[in-house]
Amino acid sequence: MSLFSRWKGGWLTLLCVVGTWLCSPALADLDRQRVEALFPGADWSEPEGDFRVRTLSRNGDLLGYLFYSQDVVNIPAYSGKPINVQIVMDPQGVILDAYVVEHHEPILLVGIPEQKLHDFSAHYAGVDADQRVVVGRSRDPETVTVDAVSGATVTVMVVNETIMGAARKVAVSLGLIEAPSGRRRAARIRGGRGAAVGWEELAGKGALRRLHLTRGQVDEAFRGTEAEGMEQTAPDQRGGVFIDLYTGLLNPPEVGISLLGKAGYETLMGELREGEYAIAVLANGRYSFKGSGYVRGGIFDRVQLRQNGTIISFRDLDYQRLSDVYAAGMPGFSEMAIFIVRPEHRFDPGSPWTLELLVRRQTGPVSGIFTSFELPYATPETYLQRPEPVAAPEEKPVWVRIWYQKQFQVVVIGVALALLLVILFLQDRLARHPRQLHWLRRAYLLFTVVFIGWYALGQLSVVNVLTFAHAVMDDFHWGLFLSDPVIFVLWTFTAASVLLWGRGVFCGWLCPFGALQELLNEAARKLRVPQYELPFALHERLWAVKYLILLALFGISLDSMATAERFAEIEPFKTAFTLHFDRQWWFVLYALALLVMNLFTRKVYCRYLCPLGAALAVPSKLRLFDWLKRRKECGNPCQLCAKECEIQAIHPDGRINVNECHYCLDCQMTYHNEDKCPPLILKKKRAGKGKRSVPEAERIPALQLEEG
């Protein structure tokens, strides 16, 4: 073993001992442990096929198959990133084990033990790949039900889709379950002019379907569970209405015009894109089908749609208020809504679908049991046009569907990046107008904090750098990076800007945490909070700290990427933006401490601790342009820019350290300011002396000489 190998192994071991609470078992070890528990002494084949399935065998006898959901499906979860599940399946297509090996769910970092997620996935052992599985409870005896994790309903719904979707695809590819040789193309809604009809006629045709639940029926649904007896209804109130719910597809002209009126229907149809469908949900009763989960997490966790085994969850952007309904004879409703089914779900109005209502009963302070009630729906044939069946087309790559879902964020960020390019290319002209440039910069920083950071969750991280480095060294594929459109667009622009101008464009304009620090420090200066700067010699030596942190994280990642991600919590980005400071107190205290220090010394974290800034500074040496202008007098004798640089990126000799510069353009505003830049002031004075006019009294009169 080489000296380097012994040194590397030694310091990694020491680091993991010091950070035991952050460390987790290596992924490969954990995989093998679980497979060994199922099949002691089993042999593993190399990954094969599109889904990278491993065959498990012993002495030539087939035992089962092992695969990872990330190689089969890519379904964004609460965090916007997919959950990776290790799945073991037997030769008959029965799931033997499902274990979550990777997730980025912030909700599981806020008081909910991760073990609850593992306990949830353990319920899939013994489930056939072609069975229907519902989170909660179902009245369908053929349906498999699993209880949700209280406080993480959205996450476990995604885990359910991930496990069953991956298991079905792999089982079909291996021939363990049958797949249809072809399928019908989605039916289309018959066009034409529709006439308004009454509520009773719509219900009679089947265009409106009803789910009526009494309080007693809901109590019965929880009988035999831990929630039995909880929130029990009094005997004389068991016949009371729990919820009286109606649903219907609004796309057929007769239905839409009857419910919304002609103008409302035409407006709705004008807003829908090709392949989108609008579903009305109207209800009375003591139970709200909307709930409040969509306010916190953006997903409606009490109602969802299921078609052909596919679960369609609704987000806040899929919801529209429904305030007026015009159908004659319609009962009054206390709650009405329109949900839009997006094209990526490939909804077929000609196939039956089910609206599922999820009801929760509390069993403890933070625990509960869920059950679901199904409302089946089939669009009346008179509203449909059915094409001939065709072979099933190939699905678009998952990343394409994700980009389609996030096109709004991508377009807005694209426009913002184009504006930033304009600012960079016109920086000399803009720097001649310092007041306007200052306000433009403040507005851009505010956009970076609010939209890029808090809304689009576009805070780049050193983890992205480590992931890219490992992908290049191991198995690079674009799908890994294209699966998050916002991060991909920002990284593409950042990579280009680093090669053109250096680190400063990202750190000074596009980093949400950096922008937050700058805005807070500027407010502190306005409030006359005292500012402190370190002596330049000490300041210069502290620059090295962030590079040491970067090297440490990279070294840890060589041993375990999961451990490196945990140590990367030195970045306060997840706390400040992903979780909006809703986290364990020590993470929040750390982030707030950095922001408080920033009030007295601008961007302390960025200057000395940020490993992402260090990673971007390394390739900055290769930058093509050096557009920050300097004069020969800069540094000797003039020290104005060096003293005014608020992150001390200008050396006393006048050189700008591109590795530390945040491209705020303050020095360029001084450079072009004839009333502030000392060399320009001196030049102006000298020019004034050369053009000094002679007073009238001192002028010698001109004489005209006459010939003679």
PDB file of C-alpha atoms in Angstrom, residues 107-368:
ATOM      1  CA  ILE A 107     -39.401  16.886   5.474  1.00  0.00           C
ATOM      2  CA  LEU A 108     -37.439  13.899   6.831  1.00  0.00           C
ATOM      3  CA  LEU A 109     -34.844  16.295   8.217  1.00  0.00           C
ATOM      4  CA  VAL A 110     -37.380  18.116  10.398  1.00  0.00           C
ATOM      5  CA  GLY A 111     -38.191  15.846  13.310  1.00  0.00           C
ATOM      6  CA  ILE A 112     -39.446  12.813  11.349  1.00  0.00           C
ATOM      7  CA  PRO A 113     -37.092   9.836  11.812  1.00  0.00           C
ATOM      8  CA  GLU A 114     -35.791   8.375   8.566  1.00  0.00           C
ATOM      9  CA  GLN A 115     -36.584   4.918   9.928  1.00  0.00           C
ATOM     10  CA  LYS A 116     -40.269   5.641   9.354  1.00  0.00           C
ATOM     11  CA  LEU A 117     -39.593   5.830   5.629  1.00  0.00           C
ATOM     12  CA  HIS A 118     -37.801   2.470   5.757  1.00  0.00           C
ATOM     13  CA  ASP A 119     -40.678   0.965   7.743  1.00  0.00           C
ATOM     14  CA  PHE A 120     -43.058   2.226   5.068  1.00  0.00           C
ATOM     15  CA  SER A 121     -41.106   0.701   2.166  1.00  0.00           C
ATOM     16  CA  ALA A 122     -40.881  -2.625   4.045  1.00  0.00           C
ATOM     17  CA  HIS A 123     -44.652  -3.077   3.529  1.00  0.00           C
ATOM     18  CA  TYR A 124     -44.061  -3.826  -0.167  1.00  0.00           C
ATOM     19  CA  ALA A 125     -42.531  -7.237   0.578  1.00  0.00           C
ATOM     20  CA  GLY A 126     -44.888  -9.856  -0.862  1.00  0.00           C
ATOM     21  CA  VAL A 127     -46.663  -7.493  -3.273  1.00  0.00           C
ATOM     22  CA  ASP A 128     -47.009  -8.590  -6.920  1.00  0.00           C
ATOM     23  CA  ALA A 129     -45.590  -6.194  -9.494  1.00  0.00           C
ATOM     24  CA  ASP A 130     -48.963  -6.000 -11.268  1.00  0.00           C
ATOM     25  CA  GLN A 131     -51.050  -5.349  -8.147  1.00  0.00           C
ATOM     26  CA  ARG A 132     -52.702  -2.059  -7.315  1.00  0.00           C
ATOM     27  CA  VAL A 133     -51.274  -0.418  -4.198  1.00  0.00           C
ATOM     28  CA  VAL A 134     -52.920   2.513  -2.419  1.00  0.00           C
ATOM     29  CA  VAL A 135     -51.477   4.694   0.321  1.00  0.00           C
ATOM     30  CA  GLY A 136     -54.056   4.566   3.111  1.00  0.00           C
ATOM     31  CA  ARG A 137     -57.075   2.293   2.978  1.00  0.00           C
ATOM     32  CA  SER A 138     -59.374   1.217   0.164  1.00  0.00           C
ATOM     33  CA  ARG A 139     -62.781  -0.420  -0.044  1.00  0.00           C
ATOM     34  CA  ASP A 140     -61.616  -2.425  -3.073  1.00  0.00           C
ATOM     35  CA  PRO A 141     -60.773  -5.925  -1.741  1.00  0.00           C
ATOM     36  CA  GLU A 142     -58.281  -6.481  -4.596  1.00  0.00           C
ATOM     37  CA  THR A 143     -56.256  -3.415  -3.667  1.00  0.00           C
ATOM     38  CA  VAL A 144     -53.177  -3.597  -1.439  1.00  0.00           C
ATOM     39  CA  THR A 145     -53.111  -0.790   1.136  1.00  0.00           C
ATOM     40  CA  VAL A 146     -50.170   0.650   3.054  1.00  0.00           C
ATOM     41  CA  ASP A 147     -50.397   3.241   5.804  1.00  0.00           C
ATOM     42  CA  ALA A 148     -48.927   6.690   5.169  1.00  0.00           C
ATOM     43  CA  VAL A 149     -46.251   8.314   7.307  1.00  0.00           C
ATOM     44  CA  SER A 150     -47.873  11.165   9.189  1.00  0.00           C
ATOM     45  CA  GLY A 151     -46.334  14.489   8.182  1.00  0.00           C
ATOM     46  CA  ALA A 152     -44.760  13.014   5.053  1.00  0.00           C
ATOM     47  CA  THR A 153     -47.810  12.023   3.023  1.00  0.00           C
ATOM     48  CA  VAL A 154     -46.525  13.509  -0.223  1.00  0.00           C
ATOM     49  CA  THR A 155     -43.183  11.751   0.134  1.00  0.00           C
ATOM     50  CA  VAL A 156     -44.664   8.299   0.703  1.00  0.00           C
ATOM     51  CA  MET A 157     -47.069   8.757  -2.209  1.00  0.00           C
ATOM     52  CA  VAL A 158     -44.053   9.341  -4.431  1.00  0.00           C
ATOM     53  CA  VAL A 159     -42.311   6.296  -2.910  1.00  0.00           C
ATOM     54  CA  ASN A 160     -45.401   4.233  -3.755  1.00  0.00           C
ATOM     55  CA  GLU A 161     -45.360   5.422  -7.373  1.00  0.00           C
ATOM     56  CA  THR A 162     -41.613   4.845  -7.584  1.00  0.00           C
ATOM     57  CA  ILE A 163     -41.618   1.278  -6.228  1.00  0.00           C
ATOM     58  CA  MET A 164     -44.640   0.036  -8.160  1.00  0.00           C
ATOM     59  CA  GLY A 165     -43.757   1.866 -11.389  1.00  0.00           C
ATOM     60  CA  ALA A 166     -40.209   0.476 -11.384  1.00  0.00           C
ATOM     61  CA  ALA A 167     -41.348  -3.028 -10.431  1.00  0.00           C
ATOM     62  CA  ARG A 168     -43.949  -3.145 -13.242  1.00  0.00           C
ATOM     63  CA  LYS A 169     -41.507  -1.951 -15.914  1.00  0.00           C
ATOM     64  CA  VAL A 170     -38.800  -4.418 -14.900  1.00  0.00           C
ATOM     65  CA  ALA A 171     -41.270  -7.308 -14.555  1.00  0.00           C
ATOM     66  CA  VAL A 172     -42.623  -6.618 -18.061  1.00  0.00           C
ATOM     67  CA  SER A 173     -39.112  -6.338 -19.514  1.00  0.00           C
ATOM     68  CA  LEU A 174     -38.188  -9.720 -17.977  1.00  0.00           C
ATOM     69  CA  GLY A 175     -41.420 -11.375 -19.099  1.00  0.00           C
ATOM     70  CA  LEU A 176     -42.594 -12.000 -15.533  1.00  0.00           C
ATOM     71  CA  ILE A 177     -45.954 -10.309 -16.112  1.00  0.00           C
ATOM     72  CA  GLU A 178     -47.870  -9.757 -19.311  1.00  0.00           C
ATOM     73  CA  ALA A 179     -47.795  -6.489 -21.186  1.00  0.00           C
ATOM     74  CA  PRO A 180     -50.416  -5.476 -23.756  1.00  0.00           C
ATOM     75  CA  SER A 181     -49.134  -5.844 -27.314  1.00  0.00           C
ATOM     76  CA  GLY A 182     -50.749  -2.597 -28.224  1.00  0.00           C
ATOM     77  CA  ARG A 183     -53.002   0.052 -26.819  1.00  0.00           C
ATOM     78  CA  ARG A 184     -55.658   2.374 -27.989  1.00  0.00           C
ATOM     79  CA  ARG A 185     -54.673   5.899 -28.703  1.00  0.00           C
ATOM     80  CA  ALA A 186     -56.232   8.276 -26.243  1.00  0.00           C
ATOM     81  CA  ALA A 187     -59.829   9.098 -27.086  1.00  0.00           C
ATOM     82  CA  ARG A 188     -60.656  12.653 -28.051  1.00  0.00           C
ATOM     83  CA  ILE A 189     -63.496  14.829 -26.849  1.00  0.00           C
ATOM     84  CA  ARG A 190     -66.153  15.332 -29.478  1.00  0.00           C
ATOM     85  CA  GLY A 191     -66.259  18.958 -30.575  1.00  0.00           C
ATOM     86  CA  GLY A 192     -69.211  20.972 -31.748  1.00  0.00           C
ATOM     87  CA  ARG A 193     -71.602  23.330 -30.086  1.00  0.00           C
ATOM     88  CA  GLY A 194     -72.935  22.223 -26.769  1.00  0.00           C
ATOM     89  CA  ALA A 195     -76.171  23.340 -25.236  1.00  0.00           C
ATOM     90  CA  ALA A 196     -76.651  23.941 -21.545  1.00  0.00           C
ATOM     91  CA  VAL A 197     -78.635  21.279 -19.712  1.00  0.00           C
ATOM     92  CA  GLY A 198     -79.703  20.931 -16.101  1.00  0.00           C
ATOM     93  CA  TRP A 199     -77.867  19.319 -13.211  1.00  0.00           C
ATOM     94  CA  GLU A 200     -80.162  16.287 -13.068  1.00  0.00           C
ATOM     95  CA  GLU A 201     -79.708  15.577 -16.779  1.00  0.00           C
ATOM     96  CA  LEU A 202     -75.924  15.700 -16.478  1.00  0.00           C
ATOM     97  CA  ALA A 203     -76.037  13.338 -13.505  1.00  0.00           C
ATOM     98  CA  GLY A 204     -78.410  11.038 -15.360  1.00  0.00           C
ATOM     99  CA  LYS A 205     -76.043  10.763 -18.318  1.00  0.00           C
ATOM    100  CA  GLY A 206     -73.128   9.914 -16.038  1.00  0.00           C
ATOM    101  CA  ALA A 207     -71.322  13.186 -16.769  1.00  0.00           C
ATOM    102  CA  LEU A 208     -71.385  13.906 -13.025  1.00  0.00           C
ATOM    103  CA  ARG A 209     -70.553  11.214 -10.478  1.00  0.00           C
ATOM    104  CA  ARG A 210     -71.269  11.376  -6.779  1.00  0.00           C
ATOM    105  CA  LEU A 211     -69.492  10.143  -3.638  1.00  0.00           C
ATOM    106  CA  HIS A 212     -71.717  10.465  -0.567  1.00  0.00           C
ATOM    107  CA  LEU A 213     -70.158   9.487   2.756  1.00  0.00           C
ATOM    108  CA  THR A 214     -71.797   9.617   6.148  1.00  0.00           C
ATOM    109  CA  ARG A 215     -69.848  10.007   9.330  1.00  0.00           C
ATOM    110  CA  GLY A 216     -70.792   6.478  10.276  1.00  0.00           C
ATOM    111  CA  GLN A 217     -69.398   5.069   7.010  1.00  0.00           C
ATOM    112  CA  VAL A 218     -66.070   6.753   7.659  1.00  0.00           C
ATOM    113  CA  ASP A 219     -65.996   5.311  11.199  1.00  0.00           C
ATOM    114  CA  GLU A 220     -66.612   1.841   9.745  1.00  0.00           C
ATOM    115  CA  ALA A 221     -63.728   2.266   7.306  1.00  0.00           C
ATOM    116  CA  PHE A 222     -61.336   2.672  10.244  1.00  0.00           C
ATOM    117  CA  ARG A 223     -62.709  -0.352  12.123  1.00  0.00           C
ATOM    118  CA  GLY A 224     -59.965  -2.851  12.866  1.00  0.00           C
ATOM    119  CA  THR A 225     -57.190  -0.249  12.654  1.00  0.00           C
ATOM    120  CA  GLU A 226     -55.292   1.695  15.275  1.00  0.00           C
ATOM    121  CA  ALA A 227     -57.607   4.611  14.577  1.00  0.00           C
ATOM    122  CA  GLU A 228     -60.739   2.688  15.577  1.00  0.00           C
ATOM    123  CA  GLY A 229     -62.518   4.709  18.195  1.00  0.00           C
ATOM    124  CA  MET A 230     -60.546   7.862  17.438  1.00  0.00           C
ATOM    125  CA  GLU A 231     -62.731  10.873  16.597  1.00  0.00           C
ATOM    126  CA  GLN A 232     -65.692   8.514  17.001  1.00  0.00           C
ATOM    127  CA  THR A 233     -69.037   9.958  15.950  1.00  0.00           C
ATOM    128  CA  ALA A 234     -71.870  10.050  18.460  1.00  0.00           C
ATOM    129  CA  PRO A 235     -74.576   7.431  17.698  1.00  0.00           C
ATOM    130  CA  ASP A 236     -77.187  10.052  16.910  1.00  0.00           C
ATOM    131  CA  GLN A 237     -74.857  11.747  14.415  1.00  0.00           C
ATOM    132  CA  ARG A 238     -73.652   8.707  12.451  1.00  0.00           C
ATOM    133  CA  GLY A 239     -76.056   9.503   9.643  1.00  0.00           C
ATOM    134  CA  GLY A 240     -74.679  13.022   9.304  1.00  0.00           C
ATOM    135  CA  VAL A 241     -72.897  14.016   6.102  1.00  0.00           C
ATOM    136  CA  PHE A 242     -69.135  13.613   6.208  1.00  0.00           C
ATOM    137  CA  ILE A 243     -68.742  14.724   2.589  1.00  0.00           C
ATOM    138  CA  ASP A 244     -71.068  14.893  -0.405  1.00  0.00           C
ATOM    139  CA  LEU A 245     -68.745  15.123  -3.391  1.00  0.00           C
ATOM    140  CA  TYR A 246     -69.364  15.370  -7.145  1.00  0.00           C
ATOM    141  CA  THR A 247     -66.859  15.250  -9.967  1.00  0.00           C
ATOM    142  CA  GLY A 248     -67.006  15.565 -13.733  1.00  0.00           C
ATOM    143  CA  LEU A 249     -64.842  16.139 -16.784  1.00  0.00           C
ATOM    144  CA  LEU A 250     -65.317  19.722 -18.034  1.00  0.00           C
ATOM    145  CA  ASN A 251     -63.860  19.339 -21.547  1.00  0.00           C
ATOM    146  CA  PRO A 252     -67.051  18.058 -23.254  1.00  0.00           C
ATOM    147  CA  PRO A 253     -68.917  21.176 -24.452  1.00  0.00           C
ATOM    148  CA  GLU A 254     -72.255  20.127 -22.989  1.00  0.00           C
ATOM    149  CA  VAL A 255     -70.759  19.594 -19.518  1.00  0.00           C
ATOM    150  CA  GLY A 256     -68.517  22.664 -19.557  1.00  0.00           C
ATOM    151  CA  ILE A 257     -71.159  25.072 -20.842  1.00  0.00           C
ATOM    152  CA  SER A 258     -73.774  23.731 -18.437  1.00  0.00           C
ATOM    153  CA  LEU A 259     -71.552  24.206 -15.401  1.00  0.00           C
ATOM    154  CA  LEU A 260     -69.434  27.226 -16.317  1.00  0.00           C
ATOM    155  CA  GLY A 261     -71.587  29.101 -18.759  1.00  0.00           C
ATOM    156  CA  LYS A 262     -70.552  29.685 -22.358  1.00  0.00           C
ATOM    157  CA  ALA A 263     -68.085  32.483 -21.601  1.00  0.00           C
ATOM    158  CA  GLY A 264     -66.500  30.618 -18.692  1.00  0.00           C
ATOM    159  CA  TYR A 265     -66.170  27.436 -20.733  1.00  0.00           C
ATOM    160  CA  GLU A 266     -64.556  29.218 -23.681  1.00  0.00           C
ATOM    161  CA  THR A 267     -62.114  30.965 -21.333  1.00  0.00           C
ATOM    162  CA  LEU A 268     -61.137  27.679 -19.693  1.00  0.00           C
ATOM    163  CA  MET A 269     -60.690  25.875 -23.019  1.00  0.00           C
ATOM    164  CA  GLY A 270     -58.582  28.769 -24.276  1.00  0.00           C
ATOM    165  CA  GLU A 271     -56.231  28.346 -21.316  1.00  0.00           C
ATOM    166  CA  LEU A 272     -55.820  24.586 -21.710  1.00  0.00           C
ATOM    167  CA  ARG A 273     -52.991  23.313 -23.873  1.00  0.00           C
ATOM    168  CA  GLU A 274     -53.137  20.286 -26.123  1.00  0.00           C
ATOM    169  CA  GLY A 275     -53.538  17.153 -24.018  1.00  0.00           C
ATOM    170  CA  GLU A 276     -54.756  18.971 -20.891  1.00  0.00           C
ATOM    171  CA  TYR A 277     -58.051  18.168 -19.211  1.00  0.00           C
ATOM    172  CA  ALA A 278     -60.072  20.009 -16.575  1.00  0.00           C
ATOM    173  CA  ILE A 279     -61.879  18.148 -13.821  1.00  0.00           C
ATOM    174  CA  ALA A 280     -64.452  19.804 -11.577  1.00  0.00           C
ATOM    175  CA  VAL A 281     -64.702  18.746  -7.937  1.00  0.00           C
ATOM    176  CA  LEU A 282     -67.571  20.118  -5.855  1.00  0.00           C
ATOM    177  CA  ALA A 283     -68.436  19.161  -2.299  1.00  0.00           C
ATOM    178  CA  ASN A 284     -70.414  19.822   0.854  1.00  0.00           C
ATOM    179  CA  GLY A 285     -69.870  18.475   4.337  1.00  0.00           C
ATOM    180  CA  ARG A 286     -67.565  18.676   7.301  1.00  0.00           C
ATOM    181  CA  TYR A 287     -64.497  17.409   5.400  1.00  0.00           C
ATOM    182  CA  SER A 288     -62.492  19.570   2.983  1.00  0.00           C
ATOM    183  CA  PHE A 289     -61.132  17.771  -0.070  1.00  0.00           C
ATOM    184  CA  LYS A 290     -58.540  20.541  -0.500  1.00  0.00           C
ATOM    185  CA  GLY A 291     -57.166  20.579   3.035  1.00  0.00           C
ATOM    186  CA  SER A 292     -54.170  22.798   3.728  1.00  0.00           C
ATOM    187  CA  GLY A 293     -51.237  20.597   2.662  1.00  0.00           C
ATOM    188  CA  TYR A 294     -50.994  22.315  -0.717  1.00  0.00           C
ATOM    189  CA  VAL A 295     -50.281  25.629   1.040  1.00  0.00           C
ATOM    190  CA  ARG A 296     -47.200  24.179   2.770  1.00  0.00           C
ATOM    191  CA  GLY A 297     -45.901  21.778   0.152  1.00  0.00           C
ATOM    192  CA  GLY A 298     -47.593  22.723  -3.094  1.00  0.00           C
ATOM    193  CA  ILE A 299     -49.314  19.321  -3.470  1.00  0.00           C
ATOM    194  CA  PHE A 300     -52.933  18.431  -2.661  1.00  0.00           C
ATOM    195  CA  ASP A 301     -52.639  15.455  -0.301  1.00  0.00           C
ATOM    196  CA  ARG A 302     -56.348  14.667   0.169  1.00  0.00           C
ATOM    197  CA  VAL A 303     -57.411  14.090  -3.410  1.00  0.00           C
ATOM    198  CA  GLN A 304     -55.721  12.400  -6.351  1.00  0.00           C
ATOM    199  CA  LEU A 305     -56.649  10.751  -9.622  1.00  0.00           C
ATOM    200  CA  ARG A 306     -55.768   7.211 -10.692  1.00  0.00           C
ATOM    201  CA  GLN A 307     -55.953   5.808 -14.216  1.00  0.00           C
ATOM    202  CA  ASN A 308     -54.552   2.493 -15.452  1.00  0.00           C
ATOM    203  CA  GLY A 309     -52.427   2.128 -12.328  1.00  0.00           C
ATOM    204  CA  THR A 310     -50.920   5.599 -12.689  1.00  0.00           C
ATOM    205  CA  ILE A 311     -51.417   8.047  -9.837  1.00  0.00           C
ATOM    206  CA  ILE A 312     -51.893  11.681 -10.807  1.00  0.00           C
ATOM    207  CA  SER A 313     -51.241  14.114  -7.976  1.00  0.00           C
ATOM    208  CA  PHE A 314     -52.289  17.742  -8.234  1.00  0.00           C
ATOM    209  CA  ARG A 315     -50.013  20.660  -7.390  1.00  0.00           C
ATOM    210  CA  ASP A 316     -50.966  24.232  -6.582  1.00  0.00           C
ATOM    211  CA  LEU A 317     -50.302  25.274 -10.194  1.00  0.00           C
ATOM    212  CA  ASP A 318     -52.878  22.681 -11.349  1.00  0.00           C
ATOM    213  CA  TYR A 319     -55.630  24.231  -9.230  1.00  0.00           C
ATOM    214  CA  GLN A 320     -58.162  26.898 -10.189  1.00  0.00           C
ATOM    215  CA  ARG A 321     -60.896  28.356  -8.012  1.00  0.00           C
ATOM    216  CA  LEU A 322     -64.427  27.661  -9.152  1.00  0.00           C
ATOM    217  CA  SER A 323     -66.695  30.379  -7.862  1.00  0.00           C
ATOM    218  CA  ASP A 324     -69.771  30.289 -10.122  1.00  0.00           C
ATOM    219  CA  VAL A 325     -71.676  27.266 -11.444  1.00  0.00           C
ATOM    220  CA  TYR A 326     -74.711  27.837 -13.658  1.00  0.00           C
ATOM    221  CA  ALA A 327     -76.376  24.427 -14.083  1.00  0.00           C
ATOM    222  CA  ALA A 328     -80.069  24.629 -13.356  1.00  0.00           C
ATOM    223  CA  GLY A 329     -81.126  22.635 -10.319  1.00  0.00           C
ATOM    224  CA  MET A 330     -77.621  22.438  -8.913  1.00  0.00           C
ATOM    225  CA  PRO A 331     -77.387  22.001  -5.125  1.00  0.00           C
ATOM    226  CA  GLY A 332     -75.345  24.512  -3.158  1.00  0.00           C
ATOM    227  CA  PHE A 333     -71.707  23.655  -2.454  1.00  0.00           C
ATOM    228  CA  SER A 334     -69.339  24.990   0.172  1.00  0.00           C
ATOM    229  CA  GLU A 335     -66.207  23.992  -1.728  1.00  0.00           C
ATOM    230  CA  MET A 336     -65.595  23.943  -5.493  1.00  0.00           C
ATOM    231  CA  ALA A 337     -62.434  23.596  -7.549  1.00  0.00           C
ATOM    232  CA  ILE A 338     -61.068  22.832 -10.990  1.00  0.00           C
ATOM    233  CA  PHE A 339     -57.998  20.592 -11.285  1.00  0.00           C
ATOM    234  CA  ILE A 340     -55.962  20.501 -14.488  1.00  0.00           C
ATOM    235  CA  VAL A 341     -54.465  17.193 -15.642  1.00  0.00           C
ATOM    236  CA  ARG A 342     -51.229  18.057 -17.476  1.00  0.00           C
ATOM    237  CA  PRO A 343     -50.137  16.461 -20.776  1.00  0.00           C
ATOM    238  CA  GLU A 344     -47.208  14.579 -19.235  1.00  0.00           C
ATOM    239  CA  HIS A 345     -49.687  12.301 -17.408  1.00  0.00           C
ATOM    240  CA  ARG A 346     -51.058  11.068 -20.776  1.00  0.00           C
ATOM    241  CA  PHE A 347     -54.584  11.118 -19.442  1.00  0.00           C
ATOM    242  CA  ASP A 348     -57.098   9.295 -21.638  1.00  0.00           C
ATOM    243  CA  PRO A 349     -60.650  10.645 -21.310  1.00  0.00           C
ATOM    244  CA  GLY A 350     -61.896   7.436 -22.921  1.00  0.00           C
ATOM    245  CA  SER A 351     -60.500   5.163 -20.190  1.00  0.00           C
ATOM    246  CA  PRO A 352     -62.128   4.826 -16.768  1.00  0.00           C
ATOM    247  CA  TRP A 353     -60.483   6.729 -13.971  1.00  0.00           C
ATOM    248  CA  THR A 354     -60.964   7.055 -10.245  1.00  0.00           C
ATOM    249  CA  LEU A 355     -60.980  10.091  -8.007  1.00  0.00           C
ATOM    250  CA  GLU A 356     -59.537   9.026  -4.640  1.00  0.00           C
ATOM    251  CA  LEU A 357     -60.329  10.869  -1.432  1.00  0.00           C
ATOM    252  CA  LEU A 358     -57.791  10.377   1.374  1.00  0.00           C
ATOM    253  CA  VAL A 359     -59.093  10.637   4.947  1.00  0.00           C
ATOM    254  CA  ARG A 360     -56.820  10.717   7.979  1.00  0.00           C
ATOM    255  CA  ARG A 361     -57.497   9.839  11.597  1.00  0.00           C
ATOM    256  CA  GLN A 362     -55.103  10.892  14.356  1.00  0.00           C
ATOM    257  CA  THR A 363     -53.705   8.055  16.494  1.00  0.00           C
ATOM    258  CA  GLY A 364     -51.091   9.989  18.440  1.00  0.00           C
ATOM    259  CA  PRO A 365     -49.442  13.394  18.735  1.00  0.00           C
ATOM    260  CA  VAL A 366     -47.669  13.000  15.375  1.00  0.00           C
ATOM    261  CA  SER A 367     -49.057   9.725  14.018  1.00  0.00           C
ATOM    262  CA  GLY A 368     -52.189   8.869  12.092  1.00  0.00           C
TER     263      GLY A 368
END
